[in-house]
Amino acid sequence: MSLQSTTALLLIFLLCFPFLALAQGRRSRVDIIVRGGTVVTMDAERHVIRNGAVAIRAGRIVAVGEQAEIDRKYIAPDVIDATGKVVIPGLINGHTHIPMTLFRGLADDMDLNEWLTKYIFPAEARNVTEDFVRAGTQLGLAEMIRGGTTTYCDMYYFEDAVADETERAGVRGILGETIIDFPVADNKTNAEAMAYTERYVKKWKGNRLITPAIAPHAPYTVSEEHLRAIRAFSNRTGAPIVIHVAETKKEVADITRDHGASPVTYLDRIGFLNDRVIAAHMVYPTEDELAILKRLNVGIVHNPQSNMKLASGVAPVPQMLAGDMSLGLGTDGAASNNDLNMWEEMDTAAKLHKVFTGDPRVVSAEQAFEMATIRGARALHMEHEIGSIERGKRADIVIVDQDSLNQTPFYNIYSDLVYSTKAADVRTVIIEGRVVMRDRRLQTLDENAIKQRARIFRERILRSLAPQGSQPSGN
Ligand SMILES: [Zn+2]
């Protein structure tokens, strides 16, 4: 090409440029636009935007508003049509033990003490390996993505493997390595467990999806000395602490006998509680203890289905909500639930407290939805990053169908979401700006391979629990 023709082309381009720019409307480029649905933001004013849209770039929400406004300002290579659907913040499962999906249905219909000591602890001692943890984690991740859960808080063994699988699947997790005062699958002593956790936290700290945490099992399975060391570890590393607290009457009686105070008072007395603690269950706090938890902004996670199934009791959720506490919702492990379905958990939470108090006004549908989204984010001390659809937050967004039989006809958005919508109505799931399920097809996990592997583990688990010489049953 001659110099003259190059100059001529350049001149033509420069002359045309303003028209090209005008045609583009100076729209800025983003990665994904979700457009056309009813956007339930869960922002402070609880805005619900009909014909709304969300623009996503580099894993974050760049803009949320009316569809026409977003269309005017943004273009994207991936435009997801949400017309006639509901766009919600990703659900937050505030407490689980994800690899325990492989123990789903292994032992039911007994109390926590018998369930743990006769079945779960022996089954774990004989079966939990890194392979087991990876298989169970994949199973749980696939189930949670299908149900619109984008963040979960976990406590188990080989948590480094849980983190690895979770990051690979593109799911967000606050993942706690368990510390417990007896030898377990991954670590035989407290020193080993603390050293493992040190390496684990160092490795994952700063990861966009994974927040590594330390998880003392409970005040009755971890000594005061070890709890104090865990507190010091958390102060030094910034790692959150995940723990079970005040789950059963037996725990309250045992802690009172051994430490002269009920669990929350005891933990407060040893300086254990602060705003990095995430305490699951909290079925039996006293009124004074609720005030301590509120003052220190301890995150609390309510697990209604697990508490019902193990007959542990009913947490004072209406009081916690009245006190505007940082209260989330969790499924607990699949062995005591028996699924990881946050839709069921919201529905149960709303209904359990009505029947328990005799007052149908407590725990409204909106409050239950809050506990699975923005209030749940507060419980995990992550409310500045997740839990609502707001500019600047991480792009964890779920698109839910709104035309299934169980959702028809439609009157009220929170009622529809909490009492009528099922996990099967979830259509598309975005986490950190990445589509991990599109039109009900998982993008990061192989569902059939996962189920096949889980069935192989089932055979091993049954064999490990069968008395010597007998054949495994398991009907
Ligand atoms: Zn638990």
Tab-separated table of C-alpha atoms and ligand atoms in Angstrom:
chain	number	residue	atom	x	y	z
A	1	MET	CA	0.000	0.000	0.000
A	2	SER	CA	1.362	3.391	-0.940
A	3	LEU	CA	1.905	6.137	1.571
A	4	GLN	CA	-0.816	8.225	-0.138
A	5	SER	CA	-3.461	5.521	0.115
A	6	THR	CA	-2.587	4.849	3.770
A	7	THR	CA	-2.966	8.551	4.509
A	8	ALA	CA	-6.272	8.598	2.632
A	9	LEU	CA	-7.598	5.639	4.649
A	10	LEU	CA	-6.514	7.276	7.899
A	11	LEU	CA	-8.291	10.479	6.868
A	12	ILE	CA	-11.508	8.601	6.055
A	13	PHE	CA	-11.335	6.805	9.426
A	14	LEU	CA	-10.792	10.056	11.344
A	15	LEU	CA	-13.720	11.694	9.526
A	16	CYS	CA	-16.004	8.747	10.232
A	17	PHE	CA	-14.923	8.235	13.862
A	18	PRO	CA	-17.357	10.680	15.484
A	19	PHE	CA	-20.264	8.970	13.672
A	20	LEU	CA	-19.075	5.511	14.770
A	21	ALA	CA	-18.769	6.723	18.354
A	22	LEU	CA	-22.256	8.217	18.140
A	23	ALA	CA	-23.668	4.961	16.763
A	24	GLN	CA	-22.142	3.146	19.750
A	25	GLY	CA	-23.736	5.764	21.986
A	26	ARG	CA	-20.455	5.851	23.906
A	27	ARG	CA	-21.553	2.688	25.644
A	28	SER	CA	-18.928	1.155	27.809
A	29	ARG	CA	-18.043	-2.467	27.409
A	30	VAL	CA	-18.738	-4.964	30.185
A	31	ASP	CA	-18.463	-8.775	30.313
A	32	ILE	CA	-22.081	-9.755	30.968
A	33	ILE	CA	-25.436	-7.995	30.987
A	34	VAL	CA	-28.390	-9.711	32.641
A	35	ARG	CA	-31.458	-7.918	31.296
A	36	GLY	CA	-35.227	-7.920	31.425
A	37	GLY	CA	-36.003	-9.566	34.742
A	38	THR	CA	-37.383	-8.436	38.074
A	39	VAL	CA	-34.241	-7.554	40.034
A	40	VAL	CA	-34.593	-8.150	43.779
A	41	THR	CA	-31.620	-6.112	44.965
A	42	MET	CA	-31.717	-6.610	48.769
A	43	ASP	CA	-30.030	-3.206	49.055
A	44	ALA	CA	-30.747	-1.038	52.123
A	45	GLU	CA	-34.019	0.284	50.631
A	46	ARG	CA	-34.971	-3.186	49.366
A	47	HIS	CA	-35.411	-1.915	45.818
A	48	VAL	CA	-37.186	-4.308	43.474
A	49	ILE	CA	-36.709	-3.236	39.837
A	50	ARG	CA	-39.216	-4.446	37.222
A	51	ASN	CA	-37.616	-4.746	33.759
A	52	GLY	CA	-34.275	-4.316	35.440
A	53	ALA	CA	-30.774	-5.148	34.320
A	54	VAL	CA	-27.339	-5.763	35.810
A	55	ALA	CA	-23.977	-5.036	34.160
A	56	ILE	CA	-20.981	-7.121	35.219
A	57	ARG	CA	-17.300	-6.517	34.584
A	58	ALA	CA	-14.196	-8.239	35.976
A	59	GLY	CA	-16.210	-10.157	38.569
A	60	ARG	CA	-18.016	-7.142	39.974
A	61	ILE	CA	-21.365	-5.457	39.520
A	62	VAL	CA	-20.755	-2.273	37.532
A	63	ALA	CA	-24.352	-1.090	37.391
A	64	VAL	CA	-27.867	-2.110	38.320
A	65	GLY	CA	-30.984	-0.284	37.178
A	66	GLU	CA	-33.787	-0.079	34.644
A	67	GLN	CA	-33.166	-2.153	31.534
A	68	ALA	CA	-33.463	0.897	29.238
A	69	GLU	CA	-30.825	2.771	31.212
A	70	ILE	CA	-28.362	-0.145	31.234
A	71	ASP	CA	-28.970	-0.667	27.469
A	72	ARG	CA	-28.095	2.957	26.866
A	73	LYS	CA	-24.845	2.813	28.800
A	74	TYR	CA	-23.373	-0.671	28.328
A	75	ILE	CA	-22.657	-3.333	25.741
A	76	ALA	CA	-21.483	-6.891	26.426
A	77	PRO	CA	-20.525	-9.974	24.428
A	78	ASP	CA	-22.719	-12.071	26.745
A	79	VAL	CA	-26.270	-10.771	27.199
A	80	ILE	CA	-28.448	-13.064	29.303
A	81	ASP	CA	-32.180	-12.626	28.758
A	82	ALA	CA	-33.994	-12.724	32.092
A	83	THR	CA	-37.368	-11.558	30.776
A	84	GLY	CA	-40.168	-12.999	32.901
A	85	LYS	CA	-37.683	-14.237	35.476
A	86	VAL	CA	-36.408	-13.075	38.865
A	87	VAL	CA	-32.825	-11.923	39.366
A	88	ILE	CA	-31.632	-12.338	42.961
A	89	PRO	CA	-28.372	-12.121	44.908
A	90	GLY	CA	-26.741	-15.557	45.121
A	91	LEU	CA	-27.943	-17.484	48.168
A	92	ILE	CA	-25.574	-17.916	51.111
A	93	ASN	CA	-25.407	-21.245	52.934
A	94	GLY	CA	-23.946	-20.068	56.238
A	95	HIS	CA	-23.051	-23.447	57.706
A	96	THR	CA	-22.340	-26.870	56.272
A	97	HIS	CA	-19.858	-29.742	56.163
A	98	ILE	CA	-19.794	-30.270	52.425
A	99	PRO	CA	-18.041	-33.664	52.148
A	100	MET	CA	-20.709	-35.155	54.440
A	101	THR	CA	-22.971	-35.321	51.384
A	102	LEU	CA	-21.468	-38.821	51.050
A	103	PHE	CA	-23.117	-39.721	54.412
A	104	ARG	CA	-26.525	-38.453	53.251
A	105	GLY	CA	-29.144	-40.784	54.703
A	106	LEU	CA	-26.602	-43.053	56.428
A	107	ALA	CA	-28.158	-42.633	59.881
A	108	ASP	CA	-31.398	-40.819	60.603
A	109	ASP	CA	-33.942	-40.355	63.367
A	110	MET	CA	-31.766	-40.079	66.485
A	111	ASP	CA	-30.335	-37.301	68.696
A	112	LEU	CA	-27.052	-35.468	68.105
A	113	ASN	CA	-25.052	-37.374	70.716
A	114	GLU	CA	-26.075	-40.850	69.521
A	115	TRP	CA	-25.852	-39.792	65.851
A	116	LEU	CA	-22.332	-38.391	66.278
A	117	THR	CA	-20.800	-41.025	68.543
A	118	LYS	CA	-22.407	-44.197	67.113
A	119	TYR	CA	-22.469	-43.348	63.419
A	120	ILE	CA	-20.800	-40.192	62.173
A	121	PHE	CA	-17.524	-40.252	64.121
A	122	PRO	CA	-16.919	-44.007	63.399
A	123	ALA	CA	-17.902	-43.599	59.733
A	124	GLU	CA	-15.552	-40.631	59.455
A	125	ALA	CA	-12.707	-42.477	61.186
A	126	ARG	CA	-12.978	-45.343	58.673
A	127	ASN	CA	-13.670	-43.436	55.473
A	128	VAL	CA	-12.486	-39.853	55.383
A	129	THR	CA	-9.504	-39.456	53.077
A	130	GLU	CA	-8.557	-36.643	50.765
A	131	ASP	CA	-10.257	-38.544	47.915
A	132	PHE	CA	-13.453	-38.876	49.944
A	133	VAL	CA	-13.387	-35.145	50.696
A	134	ARG	CA	-12.904	-34.242	47.032
A	135	ALA	CA	-15.746	-36.516	45.882
A	136	GLY	CA	-18.136	-35.255	48.580
A	137	THR	CA	-17.213	-31.637	47.913
A	138	GLN	CA	-17.924	-31.963	44.194
A	139	LEU	CA	-21.276	-33.573	44.952
A	140	GLY	CA	-22.199	-30.785	47.360
A	141	LEU	CA	-20.999	-28.049	45.003
A	142	ALA	CA	-23.092	-29.386	42.128
A	143	GLU	CA	-26.151	-29.590	44.387
A	144	MET	CA	-25.604	-26.068	45.722
A	145	ILE	CA	-25.067	-24.490	42.291
A	146	ARG	CA	-28.272	-26.149	41.044
A	147	GLY	CA	-30.066	-24.586	43.991
A	148	GLY	CA	-28.692	-21.078	43.453
A	149	THR	CA	-26.215	-21.076	46.351
A	150	THR	CA	-23.155	-19.037	45.431
A	151	THR	CA	-21.370	-18.794	48.812
A	152	TYR	CA	-21.077	-21.371	51.564
A	153	CYS	CA	-19.343	-21.566	54.911
A	154	ASP	CA	-17.766	-24.935	55.634
A	155	MET	CA	-16.109	-26.861	58.458
A	156	TYR	CA	-14.395	-30.187	57.745
A	157	TYR	CA	-11.128	-32.111	57.380
A	158	PHE	CA	-8.663	-31.816	54.454
A	159	GLU	CA	-10.102	-28.325	53.964
A	160	ASP	CA	-7.271	-27.530	51.552
A	161	ALA	CA	-8.817	-30.110	49.185
A	162	VAL	CA	-12.271	-28.574	49.771
A	163	ALA	CA	-10.812	-25.187	48.818
A	164	ASP	CA	-9.163	-26.619	45.732
A	165	GLU	CA	-12.405	-28.229	44.460
A	166	THR	CA	-14.450	-25.139	45.354
A	167	GLU	CA	-12.171	-22.751	43.495
A	168	ARG	CA	-12.114	-25.061	40.484
A	169	ALA	CA	-15.922	-25.171	40.403
A	170	GLY	CA	-15.993	-21.377	40.640
A	171	VAL	CA	-17.936	-21.233	43.933
A	172	ARG	CA	-17.279	-18.831	46.819
A	173	GLY	CA	-16.432	-20.326	50.210
A	174	ILE	CA	-15.407	-19.459	53.739
A	175	LEU	CA	-13.761	-22.766	54.425
A	176	GLY	CA	-12.664	-23.752	57.923
A	177	GLU	CA	-10.179	-26.506	58.764
A	178	THR	CA	-11.560	-28.407	61.761
A	179	ILE	CA	-9.669	-28.447	65.045
A	180	ILE	CA	-10.946	-31.128	67.450
A	181	ASP	CA	-9.311	-32.716	70.502
A	182	PHE	CA	-9.065	-36.270	69.214
A	183	PRO	CA	-7.161	-37.804	66.294
A	184	VAL	CA	-8.992	-37.315	63.000
A	185	ALA	CA	-8.469	-38.243	59.377
A	186	ASP	CA	-6.078	-35.498	58.359
A	187	ASN	CA	-4.320	-34.643	61.637
A	188	LYS	CA	-3.586	-36.826	64.649
A	189	THR	CA	-2.661	-34.127	67.199
A	190	ASN	CA	-3.551	-30.513	67.923
A	191	ALA	CA	-0.009	-29.464	66.957
A	192	GLU	CA	-0.397	-31.160	63.558
A	193	ALA	CA	-3.820	-29.591	63.029
A	194	MET	CA	-2.556	-26.104	63.898
A	195	ALA	CA	0.454	-26.511	61.588
A	196	TYR	CA	-1.823	-27.724	58.761
A	197	THR	CA	-4.119	-24.730	59.304
A	198	GLU	CA	-1.170	-22.334	59.303
A	199	ARG	CA	-0.039	-23.618	55.887
A	200	TYR	CA	-3.606	-23.743	54.592
A	201	VAL	CA	-4.476	-20.166	55.596
A	202	LYS	CA	-1.220	-18.827	54.172
A	203	LYS	CA	-1.816	-20.621	50.868
A	204	TRP	CA	-5.356	-19.333	50.249
A	205	LYS	CA	-5.306	-15.889	51.853
A	206	GLY	CA	-6.216	-13.178	49.317
A	207	ASN	CA	-7.916	-15.605	46.911
A	208	ARG	CA	-10.936	-14.014	45.220
A	209	LEU	CA	-13.242	-16.962	45.914
A	210	ILE	CA	-11.805	-18.702	48.949
A	211	THR	CA	-11.556	-17.265	52.470
A	212	PRO	CA	-9.543	-19.749	54.528
A	213	ALA	CA	-10.775	-20.119	58.113
A	214	ILE	CA	-10.022	-22.053	61.297
A	215	ALA	CA	-12.836	-24.174	62.719
A	216	PRO	CA	-12.721	-25.403	66.319
A	217	HIS	CA	-15.537	-27.977	66.332
A	218	ALA	CA	-17.307	-26.843	69.542
A	219	PRO	CA	-16.602	-25.693	73.118
A	220	TYR	CA	-17.182	-29.284	74.319
A	221	THR	CA	-14.715	-30.920	71.894
A	222	VAL	CA	-11.893	-28.340	72.062
A	223	SER	CA	-10.125	-27.396	75.332
A	224	GLU	CA	-9.949	-23.866	76.738
A	225	GLU	CA	-6.199	-23.776	76.087
A	226	HIS	CA	-6.720	-24.739	72.440
A	227	LEU	CA	-9.572	-22.241	72.022
A	228	ARG	CA	-7.301	-19.479	73.331
A	229	ALA	CA	-4.581	-20.519	70.857
A	230	ILE	CA	-7.127	-20.481	68.010
A	231	ARG	CA	-8.189	-16.958	69.024
A	232	ALA	CA	-4.517	-15.866	68.920
A	233	PHE	CA	-4.091	-17.545	65.513
A	234	SER	CA	-7.106	-15.653	64.152
A	235	ASN	CA	-5.808	-12.343	65.568
A	236	ARG	CA	-2.445	-12.912	63.907
A	237	THR	CA	-3.691	-14.114	60.492
A	238	GLY	CA	-7.093	-12.424	60.217
A	239	ALA	CA	-8.687	-15.805	59.496
A	240	PRO	CA	-12.366	-16.099	60.497
A	241	ILE	CA	-13.305	-18.649	63.165
A	242	VAL	CA	-16.124	-21.094	62.428
A	243	ILE	CA	-17.577	-22.974	65.431
A	244	HIS	CA	-20.715	-24.756	66.700
A	245	VAL	CA	-22.071	-23.046	69.853
A	246	ALA	CA	-24.980	-23.798	72.213
A	247	GLU	CA	-26.464	-26.431	69.920
A	248	THR	CA	-28.031	-28.744	72.515
A	249	LYS	CA	-29.180	-28.784	76.150
A	250	LYS	CA	-26.514	-31.404	76.836
A	251	GLU	CA	-23.794	-29.011	75.622
A	252	VAL	CA	-25.103	-26.246	77.894
A	253	ALA	CA	-25.193	-28.654	80.884
A	254	ASP	CA	-21.701	-30.046	80.180
A	255	ILE	CA	-20.071	-26.636	79.663
A	256	THR	CA	-21.817	-25.278	82.772
A	257	ARG	CA	-20.551	-28.285	84.779
A	258	ASP	CA	-16.963	-27.975	83.459
A	259	HIS	CA	-16.562	-24.188	83.210
A	260	GLY	CA	-19.180	-22.754	85.561
A	261	ALA	CA	-20.983	-20.841	82.807
A	262	SER	CA	-23.130	-21.523	79.762
A	263	PRO	CA	-21.313	-21.693	76.397
A	264	VAL	CA	-21.539	-18.056	75.185
A	265	THR	CA	-20.641	-16.634	78.627
A	266	TYR	CA	-17.720	-19.055	78.888
A	267	LEU	CA	-16.432	-18.167	75.392
A	268	ASP	CA	-16.786	-14.464	76.159
A	269	ARG	CA	-14.948	-14.870	79.474
A	270	ILE	CA	-11.914	-16.417	77.738
A	271	GLY	CA	-11.900	-13.585	75.165
A	272	PHE	CA	-12.854	-15.893	72.316
A	273	LEU	CA	-15.752	-13.969	70.762
A	274	ASN	CA	-15.422	-11.094	68.296
A	275	ASP	CA	-16.513	-9.955	64.839
A	276	ARG	CA	-14.482	-12.626	63.074
A	277	VAL	CA	-16.413	-15.462	64.736
A	278	ILE	CA	-19.163	-17.328	62.860
A	279	ALA	CA	-21.166	-19.377	65.364
A	280	ALA	CA	-23.517	-22.045	64.051
A	281	HIS	CA	-26.773	-23.173	65.717
A	282	MET	CA	-26.970	-20.895	68.822
A	283	VAL	CA	-30.105	-22.697	69.970
A	284	TYR	CA	-29.689	-21.935	73.697
A	285	PRO	CA	-28.297	-18.436	74.350
A	286	THR	CA	-29.713	-16.591	77.374
A	287	GLU	CA	-31.053	-13.045	76.989
A	288	ASP	CA	-27.788	-11.657	78.448
A	289	GLU	CA	-25.828	-13.769	76.015
A	290	LEU	CA	-27.812	-12.397	73.067
A	291	ALA	CA	-26.699	-8.933	74.210
A	292	ILE	CA	-23.046	-10.103	74.298
A	293	LEU	CA	-23.334	-11.566	70.785
A	294	LYS	CA	-24.911	-8.358	69.500
A	295	ARG	CA	-22.327	-6.081	71.163
A	296	LEU	CA	-19.396	-8.075	69.769
A	297	ASN	CA	-21.082	-8.535	66.351
A	298	VAL	CA	-20.619	-12.290	66.385
A	299	GLY	CA	-22.030	-13.884	63.228
A	300	ILE	CA	-24.768	-16.405	63.981
A	301	VAL	CA	-26.055	-19.085	61.639
A	302	HIS	CA	-29.468	-20.641	62.169
A	303	ASN	CA	-29.876	-24.243	60.970
A	304	PRO	CA	-33.589	-24.986	61.380
A	305	GLN	CA	-33.815	-28.304	59.530
A	306	SER	CA	-30.802	-29.823	61.279
A	307	ASN	CA	-32.058	-28.598	64.674
A	308	MET	CA	-35.466	-30.129	63.947
A	309	LYS	CA	-34.126	-33.432	62.628
A	310	LEU	CA	-31.790	-33.987	65.588
A	311	ALA	CA	-34.445	-32.569	67.965
A	312	SER	CA	-31.797	-30.159	69.256
A	313	GLY	CA	-34.285	-27.359	69.903
A	314	VAL	CA	-35.459	-24.042	68.467
A	315	ALA	CA	-33.135	-21.017	68.327
A	316	PRO	CA	-34.557	-17.641	69.504
A	317	VAL	CA	-34.630	-16.295	65.943
A	318	PRO	CA	-37.462	-13.731	66.408
A	319	GLN	CA	-35.467	-12.144	69.272
A	320	MET	CA	-32.288	-12.143	67.180
A	321	LEU	CA	-34.125	-10.450	64.303
A	322	ALA	CA	-35.738	-7.921	66.649
A	323	GLY	CA	-32.215	-7.122	67.875
A	324	ASP	CA	-31.017	-6.703	64.254
A	325	MET	CA	-28.277	-9.268	64.833
A	326	SER	CA	-25.959	-10.659	62.153
A	327	LEU	CA	-27.997	-13.776	61.520
A	328	GLY	CA	-27.643	-16.109	58.567
A	329	LEU	CA	-29.162	-19.402	57.537
A	330	GLY	CA	-27.475	-22.732	56.880
A	331	THR	CA	-28.302	-26.313	56.002
A	332	ASP	CA	-25.644	-27.939	58.202
A	333	GLY	CA	-24.161	-31.126	56.740
A	334	ALA	CA	-26.264	-33.274	54.430
A	335	ALA	CA	-26.180	-36.117	56.978
A	336	SER	CA	-28.431	-34.103	59.320
A	337	ASN	CA	-30.740	-32.354	56.848
A	338	ASN	CA	-30.442	-34.304	54.314
A	339	ASP	CA	-29.808	-31.833	51.496
A	340	LEU	CA	-28.061	-28.507	50.874
A	341	ASN	CA	-31.180	-26.722	49.688
A	342	MET	CA	-31.461	-23.105	50.843
A	343	TRP	CA	-35.001	-22.732	49.446
A	344	GLU	CA	-36.232	-25.382	51.862
A	345	GLU	CA	-34.203	-23.799	54.642
A	346	MET	CA	-35.826	-20.374	54.100
A	347	ASP	CA	-39.295	-21.921	54.002
A	348	THR	CA	-38.602	-23.943	57.176
A	349	ALA	CA	-37.128	-20.967	59.039
A	350	ALA	CA	-40.191	-18.851	58.292
A	351	LYS	CA	-42.605	-21.575	59.415
A	352	LEU	CA	-40.793	-23.147	62.389
A	353	HIS	CA	-40.845	-19.948	64.446
A	354	LYS	CA	-44.508	-19.341	63.689
A	355	VAL	CA	-45.591	-22.684	65.084
A	356	PHE	CA	-43.106	-22.510	67.969
A	357	THR	CA	-44.224	-19.054	69.141
A	358	GLY	CA	-47.859	-19.397	68.116
A	359	ASP	CA	-47.473	-16.116	66.249
A	360	PRO	CA	-47.766	-16.203	62.427
A	361	ARG	CA	-46.287	-12.691	62.165
A	362	VAL	CA	-42.763	-13.665	63.258
A	363	VAL	CA	-40.019	-14.369	60.651
A	364	SER	CA	-41.727	-12.955	57.575
A	365	ALA	CA	-40.931	-14.187	54.082
A	366	GLU	CA	-38.828	-11.073	53.520
A	367	GLN	CA	-36.861	-11.696	56.730
A	368	ALA	CA	-36.258	-15.331	55.746
A	369	PHE	CA	-34.992	-14.198	52.328
A	370	GLU	CA	-32.774	-11.624	54.073
A	371	MET	CA	-31.208	-14.353	56.209
A	372	ALA	CA	-30.233	-16.256	53.058
A	373	THR	CA	-28.822	-13.119	51.386
A	374	ILE	CA	-27.769	-9.794	52.923
A	375	ARG	CA	-28.175	-10.711	56.601
A	376	GLY	CA	-26.405	-14.006	55.874
A	377	ALA	CA	-23.557	-11.972	54.359
A	378	ARG	CA	-23.383	-10.026	57.630
A	379	ALA	CA	-23.197	-13.300	59.584
A	380	LEU	CA	-20.132	-14.225	57.522
A	381	HIS	CA	-18.744	-10.678	57.965
A	382	MET	CA	-18.800	-10.222	54.169
A	383	GLU	CA	-21.682	-7.769	53.760
A	384	HIS	CA	-19.473	-5.272	51.921
A	385	GLU	CA	-18.747	-7.844	49.219
A	386	ILE	CA	-21.804	-10.076	48.793
A	387	GLY	CA	-25.464	-10.533	49.772
A	388	SER	CA	-27.100	-7.900	47.560
A	389	ILE	CA	-27.142	-6.696	43.966
A	390	GLU	CA	-25.425	-3.333	44.286
A	391	ARG	CA	-22.802	-1.470	42.335
A	392	GLY	CA	-19.283	-2.417	43.403
A	393	LYS	CA	-20.216	-5.755	44.963
A	394	ARG	CA	-19.018	-9.126	43.714
A	395	ALA	CA	-21.138	-10.375	40.823
A	396	ASP	CA	-22.856	-13.354	42.516
A	397	ILE	CA	-26.219	-13.435	40.765
A	398	VAL	CA	-28.919	-16.040	40.283
A	399	ILE	CA	-31.697	-16.066	37.686
A	400	VAL	CA	-34.815	-17.919	38.755
A	401	ASP	CA	-37.751	-18.949	36.569
A	402	GLN	CA	-41.104	-17.585	37.585
A	403	ASP	CA	-43.524	-19.632	35.519
A	404	SER	CA	-43.546	-23.080	37.104
A	405	LEU	CA	-46.879	-24.456	38.340
A	406	ASN	CA	-45.800	-24.119	41.969
A	407	GLN	CA	-45.185	-20.376	41.395
A	408	THR	CA	-48.465	-19.638	39.592
A	409	PRO	CA	-50.200	-17.210	39.979
A	410	PHE	CA	-47.864	-14.523	41.273
A	411	TYR	CA	-48.772	-11.852	43.858
A	412	ASN	CA	-45.816	-10.995	46.096
A	413	ILE	CA	-42.119	-11.346	45.348
A	414	TYR	CA	-40.839	-12.433	48.790
A	415	SER	CA	-43.763	-14.797	49.308
A	416	ASP	CA	-43.090	-16.270	45.870
A	417	LEU	CA	-39.378	-16.711	46.596
A	418	VAL	CA	-39.667	-18.158	50.105
A	419	TYR	CA	-42.894	-20.180	50.098
A	420	SER	CA	-43.337	-21.222	46.452
A	421	THR	CA	-40.038	-21.313	44.581
A	422	LYS	CA	-38.056	-24.562	44.568
A	423	ALA	CA	-34.401	-25.271	43.807
A	424	ALA	CA	-35.514	-26.752	40.462
A	425	ASP	CA	-36.724	-23.282	39.404
A	426	VAL	CA	-33.153	-21.933	39.400
A	427	ARG	CA	-32.046	-21.428	35.802
A	428	THR	CA	-28.694	-19.619	35.616
A	429	VAL	CA	-26.002	-18.974	38.239
A	430	ILE	CA	-23.192	-16.427	38.051
A	431	ILE	CA	-20.398	-16.304	40.650
A	432	GLU	CA	-17.641	-13.667	40.597
A	433	GLY	CA	-18.824	-12.758	37.093
A	434	ARG	CA	-18.482	-16.330	35.771
A	435	VAL	CA	-21.465	-18.338	34.578
A	436	VAL	CA	-21.289	-21.650	36.474
A	437	MET	CA	-24.771	-22.845	35.410
A	438	ARG	CA	-26.431	-21.697	32.203
A	439	ASP	CA	-30.009	-22.719	31.404
A	440	ARG	CA	-29.725	-25.505	34.001
A	441	ARG	CA	-26.530	-26.912	32.529
A	442	LEU	CA	-23.589	-27.005	34.932
A	443	GLN	CA	-20.550	-25.407	33.310
A	444	THR	CA	-17.791	-26.370	35.734
A	445	LEU	CA	-18.756	-29.831	37.045
A	446	ASP	CA	-19.587	-33.213	35.477
A	447	GLU	CA	-22.803	-34.264	37.162
A	448	ASN	CA	-22.883	-37.895	36.001
A	449	ALA	CA	-19.266	-38.567	36.963
A	450	ILE	CA	-19.935	-37.034	40.384
A	451	LYS	CA	-22.959	-39.277	41.033
A	452	GLN	CA	-21.111	-42.372	39.877
A	453	ARG	CA	-18.197	-41.658	42.204
A	454	ALA	CA	-20.535	-41.017	45.142
A	455	ARG	CA	-22.152	-44.439	44.628
A	456	ILE	CA	-18.745	-46.122	44.730
A	457	PHE	CA	-18.041	-44.389	48.073
A	458	ARG	CA	-21.424	-45.589	49.350
A	459	GLU	CA	-20.310	-49.220	48.913
A	460	ARG	CA	-17.068	-48.545	50.786
A	461	ILE	CA	-18.869	-46.752	53.622
A	462	LEU	CA	-21.380	-49.581	54.084
A	463	ARG	CA	-18.585	-52.180	54.097
A	464	SER	CA	-16.635	-50.170	56.681
A	465	LEU	CA	-19.600	-50.104	59.084
A	466	ALA	CA	-20.805	-53.688	58.628
A	467	PRO	CA	-19.980	-56.095	61.499
A	468	GLN	CA	-17.147	-58.480	60.537
A	469	GLY	CA	-18.325	-61.316	58.307
A	470	SER	CA	-21.734	-59.847	57.493
A	471	GLN	CA	-22.847	-58.403	54.211
A	472	PRO	CA	-23.491	-54.671	53.930
A	473	SER	CA	-27.166	-53.837	53.732
A	474	GLY	CA	-28.311	-50.252	53.434
A	475	ASN	CA	-31.795	-50.139	52.059
B	1	ZN	ZN	-22.482	-28.315	61.793
